[in-house]
């Protein structure tokens, strides 16, 4: 197989599978470990607030949920439902459930199944939290229900919606990328088809040119045969050989190139002749366009092209004709200038039209550009250059430079632009993925990490709020101290001794009851009764620190004299 790279042959025979990246090998262990650490942080925060009735059990449940998270890709539905149930029992499993809900929702493409799964997981979490409320939760089914309603959005609903959005965005980007690749392949195929079409046209022209010359050779050989039959019979066989050889060459030429004739052979007034591409031919094209209503002007510099090879003249003819045809289609009311410069080494053809005086051509009415692609192929096969581009002023310019005497034969094989095995693709320009997959992955991980941290903080705050809202079990007004209570029970009701009240009662209090070991004079028992007097409460305890008497008495109040009352 000449021209093929041996390495490419080996690659085609033996498939080479790329080794997995290090990040891909570490990820199955790193992701559960990281999620478990976040759950452990929630566990520690809730425990620090004093809302962990069974710390060891909840730690075991958290470890179990972290282990289940690693199986989310194999059994996504079962793992998510199980983690939702565990979150209802132990709120510290909430970050693990949130990560699983995000991952499962992102990978599920069927919308109804995804919605049913997220709704089922949320309901299961609320039910389990309600059932576990009296034992593992805040202390009652009602507050367990409240805790479930707080955890369900943070652990299931919000992560599931974020995963759904991320998954749809990823699928949309993949679809757009595939569509763009398909459009690019279609464009390359269309360009290749246009180049092949132009080569077929060139081959048909070669068939016409060479066939015409061989026909003349055969005709003259036949006349020579008749003349030599009388004048020199011994040379007649040579003339017969020439005529037969010419006939065989014409037949072989038709077999080799004649099949390409229907693709692009010109017929009628555009058929290839010896005048094609000369100054008279170009002037005829310009006159036809002028008769069609185009304001076109021809500027010819240098001698005529009648002495140049037929491929060069034909290329000049095709460039002018295709450019004027495009003007007729898309800018019929614009001014056009056709410039032909015939120098000693090359022939330069430029067709330039100005902007349309009216509205621009709508995008849907623009052509495919295959004609220009064919012109480029024809000119480059002759060793020339071709440019076609819109002008800043709104017009269009077609410029072709063709060697006056092409060197060597025309290339026959497919060019690298046709997509052959040696094709060189231009490097892709910067696009939305210019940052690279590693950069996108890092940004995504950081974003999801911050989001998970925010959801975890929300879970901790919600859990603390529900636990703090749970009543202590005592309802109604606080009970009053009564005789027979111990000193500790009385102190627990807020009765504390106050030095100022004790000093006010000194010398004004009634005698203490028999068996009194000490008394307490609280400030909250003294209220103003009338101007100049205070009501003081006294709690007396015996030696066993039991309340034996509660006395209330009046004492005169002491106030500062006003300045004018000072003697």
Coordinates of C-alpha atoms in Angstrom, one line a residue:
X1 CA 0.0 0.0 0.0
X2 CA 2.2 2.9 -1.2
X3 CA 1.8 6.3 0.3
X4 CA 0.4 5.0 3.6
X5 CA 2.0 5.4 6.9
X6 CA 2.9 2.0 8.5
X7 CA 2.0 3.4 11.9
X8 CA -1.5 4.2 10.6
X9 CA -1.8 0.7 9.3
X10 CA -0.9 -0.8 12.6
X11 CA -3.4 1.5 14.4
X12 CA -6.1 0.5 12.0
X13 CA -5.4 -3.2 12.7
X14 CA -4.8 -3.2 16.4
X15 CA -7.1 -0.8 18.4
X16 CA -5.2 1.2 20.9
X17 CA -7.2 2.1 24.0
X18 CA -6.0 5.1 25.9
X19 CA -5.0 4.5 29.5
X20 CA -7.4 6.0 32.0
X21 CA -6.4 9.3 33.4
X22 CA -5.3 9.5 37.1
X23 CA -8.3 11.6 38.0
X24 CA -10.6 8.9 36.7
X25 CA -9.0 6.3 38.9
X26 CA -9.2 8.4 42.0
X27 CA -12.7 9.8 41.5
X28 CA -14.7 6.7 42.7
X29 CA -12.9 6.9 46.1
X30 CA -12.5 10.7 46.4
X31 CA -16.1 11.6 45.8
X32 CA -17.7 9.4 48.5
X33 CA -14.9 10.4 50.9
X34 CA -15.5 14.2 50.3
X35 CA -19.2 13.8 50.6
X36 CA -18.8 11.8 53.8
X37 CA -16.6 14.6 55.3
X38 CA -19.3 17.2 54.6
X39 CA -21.9 14.9 56.3
X40 CA -19.5 14.5 59.2
X41 CA -19.3 18.3 59.4
X42 CA -23.1 18.5 59.7
X43 CA -23.0 15.8 62.3
X44 CA -20.5 17.7 64.4
X45 CA -22.4 21.0 64.1
X46 CA -25.7 19.4 65.2
X47 CA -23.9 17.6 68.0
X48 CA -22.3 20.8 69.2
X49 CA -25.8 22.4 69.4
X50 CA -26.9 19.4 71.6
X51 CA -29.4 17.8 69.2
X52 CA -27.9 14.3 68.9
X53 CA -29.8 12.0 71.2
X54 CA -28.0 8.8 69.9
X55 CA -24.6 10.0 68.6
X56 CA -23.1 6.5 68.0
X57 CA -26.1 5.3 66.1
X58 CA -26.3 8.4 63.9
X59 CA -22.6 8.1 63.1
X60 CA -23.1 4.5 61.9
X61 CA -26.1 5.6 59.8
X62 CA -23.9 8.3 58.3
X63 CA -21.2 5.9 57.4
X64 CA -23.8 3.5 55.8
X65 CA -25.1 6.4 53.7
X66 CA -21.7 7.3 52.5
X67 CA -21.0 3.7 51.4
X68 CA -24.3 3.7 49.5
X69 CA -23.4 6.9 47.7
X70 CA -20.6 5.0 45.9
X71 CA -23.3 2.7 44.3
X72 CA -25.4 5.5 42.9
X73 CA -24.4 4.9 39.3
X74 CA -25.3 1.2 39.4
X75 CA -28.6 1.4 41.3
X76 CA -29.6 5.1 41.1
X77 CA -33.2 4.9 42.1
X78 CA -32.7 2.4 45.0
X79 CA -29.7 4.4 46.4
X80 CA -31.5 7.7 46.3
X81 CA -34.7 6.4 48.0
X82 CA -32.6 4.6 50.7
X83 CA -30.6 7.8 51.4
X84 CA -33.8 9.8 51.6
X85 CA -35.2 7.4 54.2
X86 CA -31.9 7.6 56.2
X87 CA -32.0 11.4 56.1
X88 CA -35.4 11.3 57.7
X89 CA -33.9 9.3 60.5
X90 CA -30.6 11.2 60.8
X91 CA -30.3 14.7 59.4
X92 CA -26.5 14.4 59.1
X93 CA -27.0 12.1 56.0
X94 CA -28.6 15.2 54.2
X95 CA -25.4 16.2 52.3
X96 CA -24.9 12.7 51.0
X97 CA -28.5 12.6 49.9
X98 CA -28.2 16.0 48.2
X99 CA -25.1 14.8 46.2
X100 CA -26.9 11.6 45.2
X101 CA -30.0 13.5 44.1
X102 CA -27.9 15.9 42.0
X103 CA -25.9 13.0 40.4
X104 CA -29.0 10.8 39.7
X105 CA -31.1 13.7 38.3
X106 CA -28.2 14.8 36.0
X107 CA -27.9 11.4 34.5
X108 CA -31.6 10.6 34.0
X109 CA -32.8 11.8 30.6
X110 CA -36.5 10.7 30.9
X111 CA -38.3 13.7 32.5
X112 CA -41.3 11.9 34.0
X113 CA -39.3 9.2 35.6
X114 CA -37.0 11.8 37.1
X115 CA -39.8 13.9 38.5
X116 CA -41.5 10.8 40.0
X117 CA -38.2 9.7 41.6
X118 CA -37.5 13.1 43.2
X119 CA -41.1 13.5 44.4
X120 CA -41.0 10.0 45.9
X121 CA -37.7 10.6 47.6
X122 CA -38.9 13.8 49.1
X123 CA -42.2 12.2 50.4
X124 CA -40.2 9.3 51.8
X125 CA -37.9 11.6 53.7
X126 CA -40.8 13.5 55.2
X127 CA -42.6 10.3 56.3
X128 CA -39.5 8.8 57.9
X129 CA -38.8 12.1 59.7
X130 CA -42.4 12.2 61.0
X131 CA -42.2 8.6 62.2
X132 CA -38.8 9.0 63.8
X133 CA -39.6 12.3 65.5
X134 CA -40.7 10.9 68.9
X135 CA -37.6 8.7 69.2
X136 CA -34.7 10.1 67.1
X137 CA -36.1 13.6 66.3
X138 CA -37.2 16.7 68.1
X139 CA -39.6 14.8 70.3
X140 CA -43.0 14.7 68.7
X141 CA -44.5 13.6 65.4
X142 CA -45.6 17.1 64.6
X143 CA -42.1 18.5 65.0
X144 CA -40.7 15.5 63.1
X145 CA -42.9 16.5 60.2
X146 CA -41.6 20.0 60.4
X147 CA -38.0 18.7 60.4
X148 CA -38.8 16.6 57.3
X149 CA -40.4 19.5 55.5
X150 CA -37.2 21.5 56.2
X151 CA -34.8 18.8 55.0
X152 CA -36.7 17.6 51.9
X153 CA -36.1 20.7 49.8
X154 CA -32.5 21.1 50.9
X155 CA -31.6 17.4 50.5
X156 CA -33.7 16.3 47.6
X157 CA -35.7 18.9 45.7
X158 CA -33.1 21.7 45.2
X159 CA -30.2 19.4 44.3
X160 CA -32.4 17.4 42.0
X161 CA -33.5 20.5 40.1
X162 CA -29.9 21.7 39.8
X163 CA -28.9 18.3 38.5
X164 CA -31.7 18.3 36.0
X165 CA -30.7 21.7 34.7
X166 CA -27.0 20.6 34.5
X167 CA -28.0 17.4 32.7
X168 CA -30.2 19.2 30.2
X169 CA -27.5 21.7 29.5
X170 CA -24.9 19.0 28.9
X171 CA -27.2 17.1 26.6
X172 CA -28.0 20.3 24.7
X173 CA -24.3 21.1 24.3
X174 CA -23.6 17.6 23.0
X175 CA -26.5 17.8 20.6
X176 CA -25.3 21.3 19.3
X177 CA -21.8 20.0 19.0
X178 CA -22.9 17.0 17.0
X179 CA -25.1 19.2 14.8
X180 CA -22.2 21.5 14.3
X181 CA -19.9 18.6 13.4
X182 CA -22.5 17.3 11.0
X183 CA -22.9 20.7 9.4
X184 CA -19.1 21.0 9.0
X185 CA -18.9 17.6 7.4
X186 CA -21.7 18.5 5.1
X187 CA -19.9 21.7 4.1
X188 CA -16.7 19.9 3.4
X189 CA -18.6 17.3 1.4
X190 CA -20.3 20.0 -0.6
X191 CA -16.9 21.7 -1.2
X192 CA -15.4 18.4 -2.2
X193 CA -18.3 17.7 -4.5
X194 CA -17.9 21.2 -6.1
X195 CA -14.2 20.5 -6.7
X196 CA -15.0 17.1 -8.2
X197 CA -17.6 18.7 -10.4
X198 CA -15.1 21.3 -11.6
X199 CA -12.5 18.6 -12.3
X200 CA -15.2 16.7 -14.3
X201 CA -15.8 19.8 -16.3
X202 CA -12.1 20.2 -16.9
X203 CA -11.9 16.6 -18.0
X204 CA -14.8 17.0 -20.4
X205 CA -13.1 20.1 -21.8
X206 CA -9.9 18.1 -22.3
X207 CA -12.0 15.4 -24.0
X208 CA -13.5 18.0 -26.4
X209 CA -10.1 19.7 -27.1
X210 CA -8.1 16.5 -27.6
X211 CA -10.9 14.8 -29.5
X212 CA -11.2 17.7 -31.9
X213 CA -7.4 17.6 -32.5
X214 CA -7.5 13.8 -33.0
X215 CA -10.4 14.1 -35.4
X216 CA -8.3 16.5 -37.5
X217 CA -5.3 14.1 -37.4
X218 CA -7.5 11.2 -38.5
X219 CA -9.1 13.2 -41.3
X220 CA -5.7 14.3 -42.6
X221 CA -4.4 10.7 -42.3
X222 CA -7.3 9.4 -44.4
X223 CA -6.5 12.0 -47.1
X224 CA -2.9 11.1 -47.0
X225 CA -3.8 7.4 -47.4
X226 CA -5.7 8.2 -50.6
X227 CA -2.9 10.3 -51.9
X228 CA -0.2 7.7 -51.2
X229 CA -2.2 4.9 -52.8
X230 CA -1.3 6.3 -56.2
X231 CA 1.9 8.2 -55.6
X232 CA 3.7 6.0 -53.2
X233 CA 1.9 2.7 -52.5
X234 CA 4.8 1.5 -50.3
X235 CA 4.0 4.3 -47.8
X236 CA 0.3 3.8 -47.8
X237 CA 0.5 1.3 -44.9
X238 CA 2.1 3.9 -42.7
X239 CA -0.8 6.3 -43.4
X240 CA -3.2 3.5 -42.6
X241 CA -1.4 2.8 -39.3
X242 CA -1.6 6.5 -38.4
X243 CA -5.3 6.7 -39.1
X244 CA -6.0 3.5 -37.1
X245 CA -3.9 4.6 -34.2
X246 CA -5.7 7.9 -34.1
X247 CA -9.1 6.2 -34.2
X248 CA -8.1 3.9 -31.3
X249 CA -6.8 6.9 -29.3
X250 CA -10.1 8.6 -29.8
X251 CA -12.0 5.5 -28.7
X252 CA -9.8 5.1 -25.6
X253 CA -10.2 8.8 -24.8
X254 CA -14.0 8.5 -24.9
X255 CA -13.8 5.5 -22.6
X256 CA -11.6 7.3 -20.1
X257 CA -13.0 10.8 -20.1
X258 CA -16.3 10.6 -21.9
X259 CA -18.2 9.3 -18.8
X260 CA -17.5 12.7 -17.2
X261 CA -19.1 14.7 -20.0
X262 CA -22.7 14.7 -18.6
X263 CA -21.4 16.3 -15.3
X264 CA -20.2 19.6 -16.7
X265 CA -19.9 19.6 -20.5
X266 CA -20.9 22.9 -22.0
X267 CA -23.2 22.8 -24.9
X268 CA -24.8 25.4 -27.2
X269 CA -23.3 28.9 -27.4
X270 CA -21.0 28.2 -24.4
X271 CA -19.3 25.2 -26.0
X272 CA -15.5 25.3 -25.9
X273 CA -13.9 26.9 -29.0
X274 CA -10.5 28.3 -30.0
X275 CA -11.9 31.8 -29.2
X276 CA -12.9 30.9 -25.6
X277 CA -11.1 33.3 -23.1
X278 CA -9.9 35.7 -25.7
X279 CA -10.6 39.4 -25.6
X280 CA -13.5 39.1 -28.0
X281 CA -15.0 36.3 -25.9
X282 CA -14.8 38.4 -22.7
X283 CA -16.2 41.4 -24.5
X284 CA -19.1 39.2 -25.6
X285 CA -19.8 38.1 -22.0
X286 CA -19.7 41.8 -20.8
X287 CA -22.0 42.8 -23.6
X288 CA -24.5 40.0 -22.7
X289 CA -24.5 41.3 -19.1
X290 CA -25.0 44.9 -20.2
X291 CA -27.9 43.8 -22.4
X292 CA -29.4 42.1 -19.3
X293 CA -29.5 45.4 -17.4
X294 CA -26.1 45.3 -15.6
X295 CA -23.9 48.4 -15.5
X296 CA -20.7 46.7 -16.3
X297 CA -17.4 48.0 -17.7
X298 CA -14.4 46.1 -19.1
X299 CA -10.8 47.2 -18.6
X300 CA -8.3 45.1 -20.6
X301 CA -4.6 45.7 -20.2
X302 CA -2.0 43.8 -22.3
X303 CA -2.2 41.7 -25.4
X304 CA -4.9 39.2 -26.3
X305 CA -5.0 35.7 -25.0
X306 CA -5.3 33.9 -28.3
X307 CA -1.8 32.6 -28.1
X308 CA -2.1 31.2 -24.5
X309 CA -3.0 27.6 -23.7
X310 CA -6.6 26.6 -23.8
X311 CA -6.8 25.8 -20.0
X312 CA -5.7 29.3 -19.2
X313 CA -8.2 30.9 -21.6
X314 CA -10.9 28.6 -20.3
X315 CA -10.1 29.6 -16.7
X316 CA -10.3 33.3 -17.5
X317 CA -13.6 32.7 -19.3
X318 CA -15.1 30.7 -16.4
X319 CA -14.0 33.3 -13.8
X320 CA -15.7 36.2 -15.6
X321 CA -18.8 34.2 -16.5
X322 CA -19.3 32.9 -12.9
X323 CA -18.7 36.3 -11.4
X324 CA -21.2 38.0 -13.7
X325 CA -23.7 35.3 -13.1
X326 CA -23.5 36.0 -9.4
X327 CA -24.0 39.7 -10.0
X328 CA -27.1 38.9 -12.0
X329 CA -28.5 36.9 -9.1
X330 CA -27.6 38.9 -6.1
X331 CA -26.6 42.5 -7.1
X332 CA -28.3 43.2 -10.5
X333 CA -28.6 46.9 -9.7
X334 CA -24.9 47.4 -8.7
X335 CA -22.1 48.8 -10.8
X336 CA -19.6 46.1 -12.0
X337 CA -16.0 46.4 -13.2
X338 CA -14.2 43.5 -15.1
X339 CA -10.5 44.0 -15.2
X340 CA -8.1 41.7 -17.2
X341 CA -4.4 42.3 -16.9
X342 CA -2.3 40.1 -19.3
X343 CA 1.4 40.4 -18.3
X344 CA 4.3 38.3 -19.4
X345 CA 4.1 35.7 -16.6
X346 CA 0.4 35.7 -15.5
X347 CA -3.1 36.7 -16.3
X348 CA -5.0 38.5 -13.6
X349 CA -8.8 38.7 -13.7
X350 CA -10.7 40.9 -11.2
X351 CA -14.5 41.3 -11.1
X352 CA -15.7 43.8 -8.6
X353 CA -19.2 45.1 -7.9
X354 CA -20.4 47.8 -5.6
X355 CA -23.0 47.7 -2.9
X356 CA -26.7 47.5 -3.8
X357 CA -28.5 50.8 -3.5
X358 CA -31.4 49.1 -1.9
X359 CA -31.7 46.6 1.0
X360 CA -29.0 43.9 1.4
X361 CA -29.7 40.4 0.1
X362 CA -31.5 38.3 2.7
X363 CA -29.4 35.5 4.2
X364 CA -31.9 32.9 3.0
X365 CA -31.4 34.1 -0.7
X366 CA -27.7 33.8 -0.7
X367 CA -26.1 31.0 -2.7
X368 CA -24.1 28.0 -1.5
X369 CA -20.7 29.2 -2.8
X370 CA -20.1 26.0 -4.7
X371 CA -19.5 27.9 -7.9
X372 CA -16.7 29.9 -6.3
X373 CA -15.3 26.7 -4.8
X374 CA -15.2 25.2 -8.3
X375 CA -13.4 28.3 -9.7
X376 CA -10.8 28.1 -6.9
X377 CA -10.2 24.5 -7.8
X378 CA -9.7 25.3 -11.5
X379 CA -7.4 28.2 -10.8
X380 CA -5.3 26.3 -8.2
X381 CA -4.9 23.3 -10.5
X382 CA -3.2 25.6 -13.0
X383 CA -0.9 26.9 -10.2
X384 CA -2.7 30.2 -9.7
X385 CA -4.3 31.9 -6.8
X386 CA -8.0 32.7 -6.2
X387 CA -9.7 35.1 -3.7
X388 CA -13.4 35.9 -3.3
X389 CA -14.6 38.1 -0.4
X390 CA -17.1 40.7 0.5
X391 CA -15.9 44.3 0.5
X392 CA -16.2 46.7 3.6
X393 CA -18.3 49.0 1.4
X394 CA -20.9 46.3 0.9
X395 CA -19.8 45.0 -2.5
X396 CA -18.0 41.8 -3.6
X397 CA -14.7 41.1 -5.3
X398 CA -13.5 38.0 -7.2
X399 CA -9.8 38.0 -8.0
X400 CA -7.9 35.2 -9.9
X401 CA -4.2 35.1 -10.9
X402 CA -3.5 32.4 -13.5
X403 CA 0.0 31.6 -14.9
X404 CA 0.3 32.5 -18.5
X405 CA 2.1 29.2 -19.2
X406 CA 1.3 26.5 -16.6
X407 CA 4.3 24.3 -15.9
X408 CA 3.9 20.6 -16.2
X409 CA 0.7 18.5 -16.3
X410 CA -2.4 19.2 -14.2
X411 CA -2.6 17.3 -10.9
X412 CA -4.9 14.3 -11.1
X413 CA -5.3 12.9 -7.6
X414 CA -7.4 14.3 -4.8
X415 CA -6.0 17.3 -3.0
X416 CA -5.6 17.4 0.8
X417 CA -8.7 19.6 0.9
X418 CA -10.8 16.8 -0.5
X419 CA -10.4 14.8 2.8
X420 CA -8.0 12.2 1.6
X421 CA -5.7 10.2 3.9
X422 CA -3.1 12.9 3.8
X423 CA -5.5 15.8 4.4
X424 CA -4.3 18.4 6.8
X425 CA -7.1 19.9 8.8
X426 CA -6.8 23.5 10.0
X427 CA -6.5 23.9 13.7
X428 CA -9.7 24.6 15.5
X429 CA -10.1 28.2 16.6
X430 CA -11.0 29.2 20.1
X431 CA -14.5 28.4 21.0
X432 CA -16.7 27.9 24.1
X433 CA -14.4 25.0 25.1
X434 CA -11.2 27.0 24.8
X435 CA -10.6 26.7 28.5
X436 CA -10.2 23.0 28.2
X437 CA -11.9 20.1 30.0
X438 CA -9.7 20.3 33.1
X439 CA -10.6 24.0 33.6
X440 CA -14.3 23.3 33.2
X441 CA -14.2 20.4 35.5
X442 CA -12.4 22.4 38.2
X443 CA -14.9 25.3 38.0
X444 CA -17.8 22.8 38.1
X445 CA -16.4 21.1 41.2
X446 CA -15.9 24.4 43.0
X447 CA -19.4 25.6 42.2
X448 CA -21.0 22.3 43.4
X449 CA -18.8 22.4 46.5
X450 CA -20.0 25.9 47.5
X451 CA -23.6 24.9 46.7
X452 CA -23.3 21.7 48.9
X453 CA -21.8 23.7 51.7
X454 CA -24.7 26.2 51.6
X455 CA -27.2 23.4 51.6
X456 CA -25.4 21.8 54.6
X457 CA -25.5 25.1 56.5
X458 CA -29.2 25.3 55.7
X459 CA -29.8 21.8 57.0
X460 CA -28.0 22.6 60.3
X461 CA -30.0 25.9 60.8
X462 CA -33.3 24.2 60.0
X463 CA -32.5 21.3 62.4
X464 CA -31.6 23.7 65.2
X465 CA -34.7 25.8 64.6
X466 CA -37.0 22.9 64.7
X467 CA -35.4 21.5 67.9
X468 CA -35.4 24.9 69.5
X469 CA -39.1 25.4 68.7
X470 CA -40.0 22.2 70.6
X471 CA -41.6 23.2 73.9
X472 CA -40.1 22.0 77.2
X473 CA -43.4 20.3 78.3
X474 CA -44.4 23.0 80.9
X475 CA -47.4 25.1 80.0
X476 CA -49.3 27.9 81.8
X477 CA -47.9 30.5 84.3
X478 CA -44.9 29.6 86.4
X479 CA -45.9 28.0 89.8
X480 CA -45.5 30.1 93.0
X481 CA -43.4 29.0 96.0
X482 CA -45.3 27.3 98.7
X483 CA -44.6 26.1 102.2
X484 CA -42.9 22.8 102.3
X485 CA -40.6 23.3 99.2
X486 CA -36.9 22.8 99.6
X487 CA -34.5 25.7 99.1
X488 CA -33.4 24.3 95.7
X489 CA -37.0 24.2 94.5
X490 CA -37.7 27.7 95.6
X491 CA -34.5 29.0 94.0
X492 CA -35.5 27.2 90.8
X493 CA -38.6 29.4 90.7
X494 CA -36.4 32.5 90.6
X495 CA -36.5 33.4 94.3
X496 CA -33.0 34.7 95.1
X497 CA -31.8 36.8 98.0
X498 CA -31.1 40.5 97.4
X499 CA -28.8 42.5 99.7
X500 CA -30.5 45.8 99.2
X501 CA -33.9 44.4 100.1
X502 CA -32.4 42.7 103.2
X503 CA -30.9 46.0 104.3
X504 CA -34.2 47.8 103.8
X505 CA -36.0 45.1 106.0
X506 CA -33.4 45.3 108.8
X507 CA -35.1 46.9 111.8
X508 CA -38.5 47.0 110.3
X509 CA -39.4 43.3 109.8
X510 CA -41.6 41.3 112.2
X511 CA -40.2 38.6 114.4
X512 CA -39.1 35.4 112.6
X513 CA -41.0 32.2 113.1
X514 CA -39.8 29.7 115.6
X515 CA -37.3 27.2 114.2
X516 CA -36.1 29.6 111.5
X517 CA -32.5 28.9 110.4
X518 CA -32.4 31.6 107.7
X519 CA -34.5 33.9 105.5
X520 CA -34.3 35.1 101.8
X521 CA -35.4 38.6 100.8
X522 CA -35.9 38.5 97.0
X523 CA -36.1 41.7 95.0
X524 CA -39.1 40.5 93.0
X525 CA -41.2 40.4 96.1
X526 CA -40.9 44.1 96.9
X527 CA -43.3 46.4 95.2
X528 CA -44.3 49.9 95.9
X529 CA -47.5 50.0 97.9
X530 CA -48.0 53.6 98.7
X531 CA -45.9 56.7 98.7
X532 CA -43.2 56.5 101.3
X533 CA -43.5 52.7 101.8
X534 CA -42.5 49.3 100.2
X535 CA -44.0 45.8 100.4
X536 CA -41.3 43.2 101.1
X537 CA -41.6 39.4 100.9
X538 CA -39.6 37.2 103.3
X539 CA -39.1 33.4 102.8
X540 CA -37.9 31.7 106.0
X541 CA -36.3 28.2 106.0
X542 CA -35.6 25.7 108.8
X543 CA -32.5 23.8 109.5
X544 CA -33.5 21.1 106.9
X545 CA -33.7 23.9 104.2
X546 CA -37.5 23.6 104.0
X547 CA -39.7 26.7 103.5
X548 CA -41.7 27.2 106.8
X549 CA -43.1 30.7 106.3
X550 CA -43.8 33.3 103.7
X551 CA -44.3 36.8 105.3
X552 CA -45.1 40.2 103.6
X553 CA -44.7 43.5 105.5
X554 CA -44.3 47.2 104.9
X555 CA -41.1 49.2 105.5
X556 CA -40.7 52.9 105.0
X557 CA -38.8 54.0 102.0
X558 CA -35.9 56.4 102.1
X559 CA -35.6 59.2 99.6
X560 CA -33.2 62.0 99.1
X561 CA -34.3 65.5 100.1
X562 CA -34.7 68.1 97.5
X563 CA -32.3 71.0 97.6
X564 CA -34.8 73.6 99.0
X565 CA -35.7 71.2 101.9
X566 CA -32.1 71.1 103.2
X567 CA -31.9 73.2 106.4

